[in-house]
JSON list of C-alpha atoms in Angstrom, two decimals:
[
{"chain": "A", "resi": 99, "resn": "MET", "atom": "CA", "xyz": [82.46, 90.26, 65.78]},
{"chain": "A", "resi": 100, "resn": "ALA", "atom": "CA", "xyz": [83.35, 87.47, 63.38]},
{"chain": "A", "resi": 101, "resn": "ARG", "atom": "CA", "xyz": [80.57, 86.58, 61.01]},
{"chain": "A", "resi": 102, "resn": "ARG", "atom": "CA", "xyz": [79.81, 84.27, 58.11]},
{"chain": "A", "resi": 103, "resn": "THR", "atom": "CA", "xyz": [77.29, 84.66, 55.35]},
{"chain": "A", "resi": 104, "resn": "ILE", "atom": "CA", "xyz": [75.46, 82.26, 53.07]},
{"chain": "A", "resi": 105, "resn": "VAL", "atom": "CA", "xyz": [76.96, 81.99, 49.60]},
{"chain": "A", "resi": 106, "resn": "SER", "atom": "CA", "xyz": [75.64, 81.07, 46.19]},
{"chain": "A", "resi": 107, "resn": "GLY", "atom": "CA", "xyz": [75.81, 78.15, 43.81]},
{"chain": "A", "resi": 108, "resn": "ALA", "atom": "CA", "xyz": [76.00, 74.68, 45.34]},
{"chain": "A", "resi": 109, "resn": "TRP", "atom": "CA", "xyz": [77.01, 76.19, 48.69]},
{"chain": "A", "resi": 110, "resn": "MET", "atom": "CA", "xyz": [73.90, 78.39, 48.72]},
{"chain": "A", "resi": 111, "resn": "ILE", "atom": "CA", "xyz": [71.57, 75.49, 48.00]},
{"chain": "A", "resi": 112, "resn": "ALA", "atom": "CA", "xyz": [73.02, 73.49, 50.88]},
{"chain": "A", "resi": 113, "resn": "ALA", "atom": "CA", "xyz": [72.95, 76.49, 53.19]},
{"chain": "A", "resi": 114, "resn": "LEU", "atom": "CA", "xyz": [69.37, 77.41, 52.40]},
{"chain": "A", "resi": 115, "resn": "ALA", "atom": "CA", "xyz": [68.35, 73.83, 53.01]},
{"chain": "A", "resi": 116, "resn": "ALA", "atom": "CA", "xyz": [69.86, 74.18, 56.48]},
{"chain": "A", "resi": 117, "resn": "CYS", "atom": "CA", "xyz": [67.86, 77.28, 57.37]},
{"chain": "A", "resi": 118, "resn": "GLY", "atom": "CA", "xyz": [65.26, 75.17, 59.10]},
{"chain": "A", "resi": 119, "resn": "ASP", "atom": "CA", "xyz": [61.49, 75.08, 58.95]},
{"chain": "A", "resi": 120, "resn": "PRO", "atom": "CA", "xyz": [60.02, 78.63, 58.83]},
{"chain": "A", "resi": 121, "resn": "ALA", "atom": "CA", "xyz": [57.30, 77.43, 61.19]},
{"chain": "A", "resi": 122, "resn": "GLN", "atom": "CA", "xyz": [59.96, 76.51, 63.76]},
{"chain": "A", "resi": 123, "resn": "VAL", "atom": "CA", "xyz": [61.56, 79.94, 63.41]},
{"chain": "A", "resi": 124, "resn": "GLU", "atom": "CA", "xyz": [58.19, 81.57, 64.01]},
{"chain": "A", "resi": 125, "resn": "SER", "atom": "CA", "xyz": [57.47, 79.38, 67.02]},
{"chain": "A", "resi": 126, "resn": "ASP", "atom": "CA", "xyz": [60.82, 80.18, 68.65]},
{"chain": "A", "resi": 127, "resn": "LEU", "atom": "CA", "xyz": [61.08, 83.85, 67.68]},
{"chain": "A", "resi": 128, "resn": "THR", "atom": "CA", "xyz": [57.67, 84.82, 68.97]},
{"chain": "A", "resi": 129, "resn": "GLU", "atom": "CA", "xyz": [58.24, 88.57, 69.35]},
{"chain": "A", "resi": 130, "resn": "THR", "atom": "CA", "xyz": [58.01, 90.96, 66.40]},
{"chain": "A", "resi": 131, "resn": "THR", "atom": "CA", "xyz": [58.75, 94.67, 66.22]},
{"chain": "A", "resi": 132, "resn": "THR", "atom": "CA", "xyz": [58.48, 96.68, 63.03]},
{"chain": "A", "resi": 133, "resn": "THR", "atom": "CA", "xyz": [60.12, 99.97, 62.11]},
{"chain": "A", "resi": 134, "resn": "GLU", "atom": "CA", "xyz": [60.28, 101.87, 58.84]},
{"chain": "A", "resi": 135, "resn": "HIS", "atom": "CA", "xyz": [62.96, 99.60, 57.36]},
{"chain": "A", "resi": 136, "resn": "TYR", "atom": "CA", "xyz": [62.91, 96.40, 59.44]},
{"chain": "A", "resi": 137, "resn": "ALA", "atom": "CA", "xyz": [60.73, 93.64, 60.78]},
{"chain": "A", "resi": 138, "resn": "PHE", "atom": "CA", "xyz": [62.58, 92.32, 63.83]},
{"chain": "A", "resi": 139, "resn": "HIS", "atom": "CA", "xyz": [61.87, 88.76, 65.01]},
{"chain": "A", "resi": 140, "resn": "PHE", "atom": "CA", "xyz": [63.26, 87.63, 68.37]},
{"chain": "A", "resi": 141, "resn": "ALA", "atom": "CA", "xyz": [62.55, 85.37, 71.32]},
{"chain": "A", "resi": 142, "resn": "ALA", "atom": "CA", "xyz": [60.60, 86.37, 74.42]},
{"chain": "A", "resi": 143, "resn": "GLY", "atom": "CA", "xyz": [62.93, 88.12, 76.85]},
{"chain": "A", "resi": 144, "resn": "ASP", "atom": "CA", "xyz": [65.42, 88.99, 74.11]},
{"chain": "A", "resi": 145, "resn": "SER", "atom": "CA", "xyz": [65.81, 92.39, 72.46]},
{"chain": "A", "resi": 146, "resn": "VAL", "atom": "CA", "xyz": [67.16, 94.37, 69.52]},
{"chain": "A", "resi": 147, "resn": "ASP", "atom": "CA", "xyz": [68.30, 97.99, 69.32]},
{"chain": "A", "resi": 148, "resn": "VAL", "atom": "CA", "xyz": [65.86, 99.36, 66.76]},
{"chain": "A", "resi": 149, "resn": "GLU", "atom": "CA", "xyz": [67.01, 102.97, 67.03]},
{"chain": "A", "resi": 150, "resn": "TRP", "atom": "CA", "xyz": [70.63, 102.00, 66.35]},
{"chain": "A", "resi": 151, "resn": "GLN", "atom": "CA", "xyz": [69.58, 99.81, 63.45]},
{"chain": "A", "resi": 152, "resn": "GLU", "atom": "CA", "xyz": [67.52, 102.48, 61.74]},
{"chain": "A", "resi": 153, "resn": "ALA", "atom": "CA", "xyz": [70.44, 104.92, 62.02]},
{"chain": "A", "resi": 154, "resn": "PHE", "atom": "CA", "xyz": [72.75, 102.38, 60.41]},
{"chain": "A", "resi": 155, "resn": "HIS", "atom": "CA", "xyz": [70.27, 101.62, 57.64]},
{"chain": "A", "resi": 156, "resn": "ALA", "atom": "CA", "xyz": [70.00, 105.31, 56.75]},
{"chain": "A", "resi": 157, "resn": "TRP", "atom": "CA", "xyz": [73.77, 105.67, 56.61]},
{"chain": "A", "resi": 158, "resn": "VAL", "atom": "CA", "xyz": [74.62, 102.52, 54.65]},
{"chain": "A", "resi": 159, "resn": "SER", "atom": "CA", "xyz": [71.78, 103.06, 52.17]},
{"chain": "A", "resi": 160, "resn": "ALA", "atom": "CA", "xyz": [73.14, 106.52, 51.40]},
{"chain": "A", "resi": 161, "resn": "GLU", "atom": "CA", "xyz": [76.71, 105.22, 51.18]},
{"chain": "A", "resi": 162, "resn": "LEU", "atom": "CA", "xyz": [75.77, 102.52, 48.68]},
{"chain": "A", "resi": 163, "resn": "GLU", "atom": "CA", "xyz": [73.13, 104.65, 46.93]},
{"chain": "A", "resi": 164, "resn": "ILE", "atom": "CA", "xyz": [70.49, 101.98, 47.51]},
{"chain": "A", "resi": 165, "resn": "THR", "atom": "CA", "xyz": [66.79, 102.49, 48.08]},
{"chain": "A", "resi": 166, "resn": "GLU", "atom": "CA", "xyz": [64.98, 99.41, 49.40]},
{"chain": "A", "resi": 167, "resn": "PRO", "atom": "CA", "xyz": [61.27, 100.14, 49.91]},
{"chain": "A", "resi": 168, "resn": "ARG", "atom": "CA", "xyz": [60.54, 96.86, 51.66]},
{"chain": "A", "resi": 169, "resn": "ARG", "atom": "CA", "xyz": [61.35, 95.98, 55.26]},
{"chain": "A", "resi": 170, "resn": "LEU", "atom": "CA", "xyz": [64.38, 93.77, 55.86]},
{"chain": "A", "resi": 171, "resn": "GLU", "atom": "CA", "xyz": [63.58, 90.66, 57.91]},
{"chain": "A", "resi": 172, "resn": "TYR", "atom": "CA", "xyz": [65.95, 90.64, 60.92]},
{"chain": "A", "resi": 173, "resn": "PHE", "atom": "CA", "xyz": [65.96, 87.32, 62.81]},
{"chain": "A", "resi": 174, "resn": "LYS", "atom": "CA", "xyz": [67.68, 87.72, 66.19]},
{"chain": "A", "resi": 175, "resn": "TYR", "atom": "CA", "xyz": [68.81, 84.70, 68.25]},
{"chain": "A", "resi": 176, "resn": "ARG", "atom": "CA", "xyz": [70.01, 84.61, 71.83]},
{"chain": "A", "resi": 177, "resn": "ASP", "atom": "CA", "xyz": [73.38, 83.03, 70.98]},
{"chain": "A", "resi": 178, "resn": "ARG", "atom": "CA", "xyz": [75.11, 80.64, 68.58]},
{"chain": "A", "resi": 179, "resn": "ALA", "atom": "CA", "xyz": [73.50, 77.60, 70.17]},
{"chain": "A", "resi": 180, "resn": "HIS", "atom": "CA", "xyz": [70.05, 79.12, 69.75]},
{"chain": "A", "resi": 181, "resn": "LEU", "atom": "CA", "xyz": [70.72, 80.00, 66.12]},
{"chain": "A", "resi": 182, "resn": "ALA", "atom": "CA", "xyz": [72.13, 76.54, 65.40]},
{"chain": "A", "resi": 183, "resn": "SER", "atom": "CA", "xyz": [69.18, 74.78, 67.03]},
{"chain": "A", "resi": 184, "resn": "ILE", "atom": "CA", "xyz": [66.76, 76.55, 64.70]},
{"chain": "A", "resi": 185, "resn": "THR", "atom": "CA", "xyz": [68.71, 77.03, 61.45]},
{"chain": "A", "resi": 186, "resn": "GLY", "atom": "CA", "xyz": [71.15, 74.12, 61.64]},
{"chain": "A", "resi": 187, "resn": "ARG", "atom": "CA", "xyz": [74.10, 76.48, 61.07]},
{"chain": "A", "resi": 188, "resn": "SER", "atom": "CA", "xyz": [76.98, 76.94, 63.51]},
{"chain": "A", "resi": 189, "resn": "THR", "atom": "CA", "xyz": [77.71, 80.62, 63.00]},
{"chain": "A", "resi": 190, "resn": "ASN", "atom": "CA", "xyz": [77.12, 84.10, 64.39]},
{"chain": "A", "resi": 191, "resn": "GLY", "atom": "CA", "xyz": [75.00, 85.17, 61.45]},
{"chain": "A", "resi": 192, "resn": "PHE", "atom": "CA", "xyz": [74.14, 84.76, 57.78]},
{"chain": "A", "resi": 193, "resn": "ALA", "atom": "CA", "xyz": [72.06, 86.31, 55.03]},
{"chain": "A", "resi": 194, "resn": "GLU", "atom": "CA", "xyz": [69.78, 84.50, 52.62]},
{"chain": "A", "resi": 195, "resn": "PRO", "atom": "CA", "xyz": [70.81, 85.63, 49.11]},
{"chain": "A", "resi": 196, "resn": "GLY", "atom": "CA", "xyz": [68.10, 87.13, 46.98]},
{"chain": "A", "resi": 197, "resn": "THR", "atom": "CA", "xyz": [65.74, 87.62, 49.92]},
{"chain": "A", "resi": 198, "resn": "LEU", "atom": "CA", "xyz": [65.09, 90.25, 52.57]},
{"chain": "A", "resi": 199, "resn": "ARG", "atom": "CA", "xyz": [66.00, 87.80, 55.35]},
{"chain": "A", "resi": 200, "resn": "PHE", "atom": "CA", "xyz": [69.11, 87.67, 57.50]},
{"chain": "A", "resi": 201, "resn": "HIS", "atom": "CA", "xyz": [69.91, 85.95, 60.79]},
{"chain": "A", "resi": 202, "resn": "THR", "atom": "CA", "xyz": [72.20, 87.07, 63.61]},
{"chain": "A", "resi": 203, "resn": "ILE", "atom": "CA", "xyz": [72.95, 86.63, 67.29]},
{"chain": "A", "resi": 204, "resn": "TRP", "atom": "CA", "xyz": [73.67, 90.34, 67.74]},
{"chain": "A", "resi": 205, "resn": "PRO", "atom": "CA", "xyz": [71.20, 93.02, 68.94]},
{"chain": "A", "resi": 206, "resn": "ILE", "atom": "CA", "xyz": [72.67, 95.35, 66.30]},
{"chain": "A", "resi": 207, "resn": "ASP", "atom": "CA", "xyz": [73.86, 94.41, 62.83]},
{"chain": "A", "resi": 208, "resn": "ASN", "atom": "CA", "xyz": [76.24, 96.14, 60.44]},
{"chain": "A", "resi": 209, "resn": "HIS", "atom": "CA", "xyz": [77.26, 93.12, 58.35]},
{"chain": "A", "resi": 210, "resn": "GLU", "atom": "CA", "xyz": [74.53, 90.66, 57.36]},
{"chain": "A", "resi": 211, "resn": "GLY", "atom": "CA", "xyz": [72.09, 93.41, 56.47]},
{"chain": "A", "resi": 212, "resn": "VAL", "atom": "CA", "xyz": [74.74, 94.94, 54.22]},
{"chain": "A", "resi": 213, "resn": "HIS", "atom": "CA", "xyz": [74.92, 91.62, 52.39]},
{"chain": "A", "resi": 214, "resn": "THR", "atom": "CA", "xyz": [71.14, 91.65, 52.03]},
{"chain": "A", "resi": 215, "resn": "LEU", "atom": "CA", "xyz": [71.12, 95.09, 50.41]},
{"chain": "A", "resi": 216, "resn": "VAL", "atom": "CA", "xyz": [74.16, 94.47, 48.21]},
{"chain": "A", "resi": 217, "resn": "LEU", "atom": "CA", "xyz": [72.92, 91.10, 46.94]},
{"chain": "A", "resi": 218, "resn": "LEU", "atom": "CA", "xyz": [69.50, 92.51, 46.10]},
{"chain": "A", "resi": 219, "resn": "HIS", "atom": "CA", "xyz": [70.67, 95.70, 44.42]},
{"chain": "A", "resi": 220, "resn": "LEU", "atom": "CA", "xyz": [74.32, 95.54, 43.32]},
{"chain": "A", "resi": 221, "resn": "GLY", "atom": "CA", "xyz": [75.25, 91.91, 42.69]},
{"chain": "A", "resi": 222, "resn": "HIS", "atom": "CA", "xyz": [76.78, 88.83, 44.29]},
{"chain": "A", "resi": 223, "resn": "PRO", "atom": "CA", "xyz": [80.53, 88.90, 43.60]},
{"chain": "A", "resi": 224, "resn": "PRO", "atom": "CA", "xyz": [83.16, 86.39, 44.75]},
{"chain": "A", "resi": 225, "resn": "ALA", "atom": "CA", "xyz": [83.88, 86.29, 48.47]},
{"chain": "A", "resi": 226, "resn": "LEU", "atom": "CA", "xyz": [86.82, 88.72, 48.39]},
{"chain": "A", "resi": 227, "resn": "PHE", "atom": "CA", "xyz": [84.46, 91.51, 47.36]},
{"chain": "A", "resi": 228, "resn": "ASN", "atom": "CA", "xyz": [81.27, 90.10, 48.89]},
{"chain": "A", "resi": 229, "resn": "GLU", "atom": "CA", "xyz": [82.74, 89.96, 52.40]},
{"chain": "A", "resi": 230, "resn": "GLY", "atom": "CA", "xyz": [84.90, 92.97, 51.68]},
{"chain": "A", "resi": 231, "resn": "VAL", "atom": "CA", "xyz": [81.99, 95.30, 51.03]},
{"chain": "A", "resi": 232, "resn": "ALA", "atom": "CA", "xyz": [80.21, 94.15, 54.19]},
{"chain": "A", "resi": 233, "resn": "VAL", "atom": "CA", "xyz": [83.25, 94.61, 56.42]},
{"chain": "A", "resi": 234, "resn": "ALA", "atom": "CA", "xyz": [84.05, 97.95, 54.74]},
{"chain": "A", "resi": 235, "resn": "HIS", "atom": "CA", "xyz": [80.75, 99.25, 56.14]},
{"chain": "A", "resi": 236, "resn": "GLN", "atom": "CA", "xyz": [81.04, 97.91, 59.71]},
{"chain": "A", "resi": 237, "resn": "THR", "atom": "CA", "xyz": [80.66, 101.32, 61.31]},
{"chain": "A", "resi": 238, "resn": "ASP", "atom": "CA", "xyz": [78.61, 102.86, 64.11]},
{"chain": "A", "resi": 239, "resn": "PRO", "atom": "CA", "xyz": [76.78, 105.88, 62.68]},
{"chain": "A", "resi": 240, "resn": "PHE", "atom": "CA", "xyz": [74.54, 106.05, 65.76]},
{"chain": "A", "resi": 241, "resn": "ALA", "atom": "CA", "xyz": [77.61, 106.94, 67.84]},
{"chain": "A", "resi": 242, "resn": "GLY", "atom": "CA", "xyz": [79.13, 109.08, 65.09]},
{"chain": "A", "resi": 243, "resn": "ASP", "atom": "CA", "xyz": [81.93, 106.54, 64.50]},
{"chain": "A", "resi": 244, "resn": "LEU", "atom": "CA", "xyz": [82.32, 106.02, 60.74]},
{"chain": "A", "resi": 245, "resn": "VAL", "atom": "CA", "xyz": [85.58, 104.05, 60.97]},
{"chain": "A", "resi": 246, "resn": "ALA", "atom": "CA", "xyz": [85.06, 100.51, 59.68]},
{"chain": "A", "resi": 247, "resn": "ARG", "atom": "CA", "xyz": [86.09, 98.05, 62.38]},
{"chain": "A", "resi": 248, "resn": "TRP", "atom": "CA", "xyz": [86.57, 94.33, 62.87]},
{"chain": "A", "resi": 249, "resn": "SER", "atom": "CA", "xyz": [86.28, 93.13, 66.47]},
{"chain": "A", "resi": 250, "resn": "GLY", "atom": "CA", "xyz": [86.60, 96.75, 67.55]},
{"chain": "A", "resi": 251, "resn": "GLN", "atom": "CA", "xyz": [89.79, 97.49, 65.60]},
{"chain": "A", "resi": 252, "resn": "ASP", "atom": "CA", "xyz": [90.24, 99.73, 62.57]},
{"chain": "A", "resi": 253, "resn": "ILE", "atom": "CA", "xyz": [90.31, 97.42, 59.54]},
{"chain": "A", "resi": 254, "resn": "HIS", "atom": "CA", "xyz": [93.21, 99.34, 57.95]},
{"chain": "A", "resi": 255, "resn": "ASP", "atom": "CA", "xyz": [95.26, 99.00, 61.13]},
{"chain": "A", "resi": 256, "resn": "LEU", "atom": "CA", "xyz": [94.57, 95.27, 61.17]},
{"chain": "A", "resi": 257, "resn": "ALA", "atom": "CA", "xyz": [95.44, 94.84, 57.50]},
{"chain": "A", "resi": 258, "resn": "ARG", "atom": "CA", "xyz": [98.64, 96.83, 57.98]},
{"chain": "A", "resi": 259, "resn": "THR", "atom": "CA", "xyz": [99.64, 94.59, 60.87]},
{"chain": "A", "resi": 260, "resn": "PHE", "atom": "CA", "xyz": [98.88, 91.44, 58.88]},
{"chain": "A", "resi": 261, "resn": "LEU", "atom": "CA", "xyz": [100.89, 92.81, 55.94]},
{"chain": "A", "resi": 262, "resn": "ARG", "atom": "CA", "xyz": [103.93, 93.50, 58.08]},
{"chain": "A", "resi": 263, "resn": "GLN", "atom": "CA", "xyz": [103.61, 90.06, 59.66]},
{"chain": "A", "resi": 264, "resn": "ARG", "atom": "CA", "xyz": [103.33, 88.52, 56.16]},
{"chain": "A", "resi": 265, "resn": "ARG", "atom": "CA", "xyz": [100.02, 86.92, 57.10]},
{"chain": "A", "resi": 266, "resn": "ILE", "atom": "CA", "xyz": [97.94, 88.18, 54.18]},
{"chain": "A", "resi": 267, "resn": "PRO", "atom": "CA", "xyz": [97.46, 85.35, 51.69]},
{"chain": "A", "resi": 268, "resn": "ALA", "atom": "CA", "xyz": [98.54, 85.92, 48.10]},
{"chain": "A", "resi": 269, "resn": "LEU", "atom": "CA", "xyz": [95.87, 87.53, 45.93]},
{"chain": "A", "resi": 270, "resn": "THR", "atom": "CA", "xyz": [95.77, 84.40, 43.78]},
{"chain": "A", "resi": 271, "resn": "ALA", "atom": "CA", "xyz": [94.71, 82.46, 46.89]},
{"chain": "A", "resi": 272, "resn": "LEU", "atom": "CA", "xyz": [91.73, 84.76, 47.51]},
{"chain": "A", "resi": 273, "resn": "LEU", "atom": "CA", "xyz": [90.07, 85.26, 44.13]},
{"chain": "A", "resi": 274, "resn": "ARG", "atom": "CA", "xyz": [87.95, 82.11, 44.09]},
{"chain": "A", "resi": 275, "resn": "SER", "atom": "CA", "xyz": [85.33, 81.95, 46.83]},
{"chain": "A", "resi": 276, "resn": "PRO", "atom": "CA", "xyz": [86.23, 78.44, 48.08]},
{"chain": "A", "resi": 277, "resn": "ASP", "atom": "CA", "xyz": [89.89, 79.51, 48.30]},
{"chain": "A", "resi": 278, "resn": "PHE", "atom": "CA", "xyz": [88.96, 82.66, 50.23]},
{"chain": "A", "resi": 279, "resn": "PHE", "atom": "CA", "xyz": [87.03, 80.64, 52.80]},
{"chain": "A", "resi": 280, "resn": "SER", "atom": "CA", "xyz": [89.87, 78.14, 53.19]},
{"chain": "A", "resi": 281, "resn": "HIS", "atom": "CA", "xyz": [91.83, 80.78, 55.14]},
{"chain": "A", "resi": 282, "resn": "SER", "atom": "CA", "xyz": [91.16, 82.15, 58.63]},
{"chain": "A", "resi": 283, "resn": "ASP", "atom": "CA", "xyz": [88.34, 84.68, 58.59]},
{"chain": "A", "resi": 284, "resn": "ALA", "atom": "CA", "xyz": [90.20, 86.59, 61.30]},
{"chain": "A", "resi": 285, "resn": "ILE", "atom": "CA", "xyz": [92.67, 87.48, 58.52]},
{"chain": "A", "resi": 286, "resn": "THR", "atom": "CA", "xyz": [90.64, 87.42, 55.32]},
{"chain": "A", "resi": 287, "resn": "TYR", "atom": "CA", "xyz": [87.60, 89.42, 56.43]},
{"chain": "A", "resi": 288, "resn": "PRO", "atom": "CA", "xyz": [89.39, 92.56, 57.70]},
{"chain": "A", "resi": 289, "resn": "THR", "atom": "CA", "xyz": [91.88, 92.26, 54.83]},
{"chain": "A", "resi": 290, "resn": "ALA", "atom": "CA", "xyz": [89.07, 92.18, 52.27]},
{"chain": "A", "resi": 291, "resn": "GLY", "atom": "CA", "xyz": [87.29, 94.99, 54.10]},
{"chain": "A", "resi": 292, "resn": "SER", "atom": "CA", "xyz": [90.38, 97.17, 54.05]},
{"chain": "A", "resi": 293, "resn": "PHE", "atom": "CA", "xyz": [90.95, 96.57, 50.33]},
{"chain": "A", "resi": 294, "resn": "VAL", "atom": "CA", "xyz": [87.34, 97.34, 49.40]},
{"chain": "A", "resi": 295, "resn": "ARG", "atom": "CA", "xyz": [87.23, 100.39, 51.70]},
{"chain": "A", "resi": 296, "resn": "TRP", "atom": "CA", "xyz": [90.37, 101.67, 49.98]},
{"chain": "A", "resi": 297, "resn": "LEU", "atom": "CA", "xyz": [88.86, 101.07, 46.54]},
{"chain": "A", "resi": 298, "resn": "LEU", "atom": "CA", "xyz": [85.69, 102.94, 47.50]},
{"chain": "A", "resi": 299, "resn": "ASP", "atom": "CA", "xyz": [87.52, 105.86, 49.07]},
{"chain": "A", "resi": 300, "resn": "ARG", "atom": "CA", "xyz": [90.04, 106.19, 46.23]},
{"chain": "A", "resi": 301, "resn": "TYR", "atom": "CA", "xyz": [87.95, 105.44, 43.13]},
{"chain": "A", "resi": 302, "resn": "GLY", "atom": "CA", "xyz": [84.36, 105.98, 44.26]},
{"chain": "A", "resi": 303, "resn": "LEU", "atom": "CA", "xyz": [81.24, 103.87, 44.24]},
{"chain": "A", "resi": 304, "resn": "GLY", "atom": "CA", "xyz": [80.68, 103.88, 40.48]},
{"chain": "A", "resi": 305, "resn": "ALA", "atom": "CA", "xyz": [83.61, 101.64, 39.62]},
{"chain": "A", "resi": 306, "resn": "PHE", "atom": "CA", "xyz": [82.73, 99.24, 42.42]},
{"chain": "A", "resi": 307, "resn": "ARG", "atom": "CA", "xyz": [79.13, 99.01, 41.28]},
{"chain": "A", "resi": 308, "resn": "ALA", "atom": "CA", "xyz": [80.37, 98.29, 37.76]},
{"chain": "A", "resi": 309, "resn": "LEU", "atom": "CA", "xyz": [82.55, 95.49, 39.15]},
{"chain": "A", "resi": 310, "resn": "LEU", "atom": "CA", "xyz": [79.62, 93.87, 40.93]},
{"chain": "A", "resi": 311, "resn": "ALA", "atom": "CA", "xyz": [77.13, 94.23, 38.08]},
{"chain": "A", "resi": 312, "resn": "GLY", "atom": "CA", "xyz": [76.70, 90.78, 36.57]},
{"chain": "A", "resi": 313, "resn": "ALA", "atom": "CA", "xyz": [79.33, 89.20, 38.83]},
{"chain": "A", "resi": 314, "resn": "SER", "atom": "CA", "xyz": [78.80, 85.76, 40.33]},
{"chain": "A", "resi": 315, "resn": "PHE", "atom": "CA", "xyz": [79.96, 84.35, 43.63]},
{"chain": "A", "resi": 316, "resn": "ASP", "atom": "CA", "xyz": [81.27, 81.35, 41.67]},
{"chain": "A", "resi": 317, "resn": "ASP", "atom": "CA", "xyz": [83.26, 83.34, 39.09]},
{"chain": "A", "resi": 318, "resn": "PRO", "atom": "CA", "xyz": [86.68, 81.87, 38.30]},
{"chain": "A", "resi": 319, "resn": "ALA", "atom": "CA", "xyz": [89.72, 84.01, 39.08]},
{"chain": "A", "resi": 320, "resn": "GLU", "atom": "CA", "xyz": [90.30, 85.07, 35.48]},
{"chain": "A", "resi": 321, "resn": "THR", "atom": "CA", "xyz": [86.73, 86.31, 35.12]},
{"chain": "A", "resi": 322, "resn": "THR", "atom": "CA", "xyz": [87.16, 88.45, 38.23]},
{"chain": "A", "resi": 323, "resn": "ARG", "atom": "CA", "xyz": [90.40, 89.85, 36.83]},
{"chain": "A", "resi": 324, "resn": "GLN", "atom": "CA", "xyz": [88.68, 90.74, 33.57]},
{"chain": "A", "resi": 325, "resn": "ARG", "atom": "CA", "xyz": [85.74, 92.37, 35.36]},
{"chain": "A", "resi": 326, "resn": "PHE", "atom": "CA", "xyz": [88.09, 94.40, 37.52]},
{"chain": "A", "resi": 327, "resn": "GLN", "atom": "CA", "xyz": [90.09, 95.57, 34.48]},
{"chain": "A", "resi": 328, "resn": "THR", "atom": "CA", "xyz": [86.89, 96.70, 32.78]},
{"chain": "A", "resi": 329, "resn": "ALA", "atom": "CA", "xyz": [85.53, 98.48, 35.87]},
{"chain": "A", "resi": 330, "resn": "TYR", "atom": "CA", "xyz": [88.74, 100.13, 37.07]},
{"chain": "A", "resi": 331, "resn": "GLY", "atom": "CA", "xyz": [90.86, 100.38, 33.94]},
{"chain": "A", "resi": 332, "resn": "MET", "atom": "CA", "xyz": [93.79, 98.65, 35.61]},
{"chain": "A", "resi": 333, "resn": "PRO", "atom": "CA", "xyz": [94.83, 95.10, 36.49]},
{"chain": "A", "resi": 334, "resn": "LEU", "atom": "CA", "xyz": [93.54, 93.80, 39.81]},
{"chain": "A", "resi": 335, "resn": "GLU", "atom": "CA", "xyz": [97.10, 92.91, 40.81]},
{"chain": "A", "resi": 336, "resn": "ASP", "atom": "CA", "xyz": [98.16, 96.54, 40.36]},
{"chain": "A", "resi": 337, "resn": "ALA", "atom": "CA", "xyz": [95.35, 97.76, 42.61]},
{"chain": "A", "resi": 338, "resn": "TRP", "atom": "CA", "xyz": [96.22, 95.14, 45.23]},
{"chain": "A", "resi": 339, "resn": "THR", "atom": "CA", "xyz": [99.86, 96.28, 45.21]},
{"chain": "A", "resi": 340, "resn": "ALA", "atom": "CA", "xyz": [98.87, 99.97, 45.37]},
{"chain": "A", "resi": 341, "resn": "TRP", "atom": "CA", "xyz": [96.59, 99.28, 48.34]},
{"chain": "A", "resi": 342, "resn": "GLN", "atom": "CA", "xyz": [99.41, 97.53, 50.21]},
{"chain": "A", "resi": 343, "resn": "SER", "atom": "CA", "xyz": [101.79, 100.40, 49.42]},
{"chain": "A", "resi": 344, "resn": "TRP", "atom": "CA", "xyz": [99.19, 102.82, 50.80]},
{"chain": "A", "resi": 345, "resn": "LEU", "atom": "CA", "xyz": [98.90, 100.77, 53.99]},
{"chain": "A", "resi": 346, "resn": "GLU", "atom": "CA", "xyz": [102.65, 100.98, 54.52]},
{"chain": "A", "resi": 347, "resn": "MET", "atom": "CA", "xyz": [102.80, 104.69, 53.73]},
{"chain": "A", "resi": 348, "resn": "GLU", "atom": "CA", "xyz": [99.88, 105.57, 56.00]},
{"chain": "A", "resi": 349, "resn": "GLY", "atom": "CA", "xyz": [101.41, 103.57, 58.82]},
{"chain": "A", "resi": 350, "resn": "SER", "atom": "CA", "xyz": [104.90, 105.02, 58.57]}
]
């Protein structure tokens, strides 16, 4: 399921302005269901899978070592046209940075809600890591499937295929958020997810949290390189190369 999320800086201001009148959202999404960790808002005749969502929340919160005592605000739309008519955004979903609110067309969510938690508790890094951490946690704990997937496919398998096809953009073309979004999300999102999943599995959560602490979505490339060096004790380029070597080795 391809997704987009709201970003910060000038892009965030424009995006938040497009979120529509809250009164209109309330008038269209007339149904509300609350659970321990969510307030679900959806249209009459529509539905969400609250049991699945609570299972995912428990898993991802433990994975990221986050405790959010407040309910996340989950706004569910029938389809892209419905979401666009209310929010003004042509997308499958997005999160509102710094708030508990996210919007999606899906009855289950393992992406936008991750953004919500990460942005509130860990930081708002450039898109490579912002989208990467969300995709790295696109799992299905309810079904016991903890493999991160993009459109149903293992993100490492996708990244390996893209690498062998020489379709992964150069790292220098992905470090700034506008540059990241200038490429196809069908390539960049699973690629970023694979890289971040590899970082988390190899080096643990502590280094990644250190990378995100104080980071900004609008950081220039050199700032991101410096933050990575401080957090991981190695150049970002070296980690990128090691990740690609691992992909090749695991796929051989």
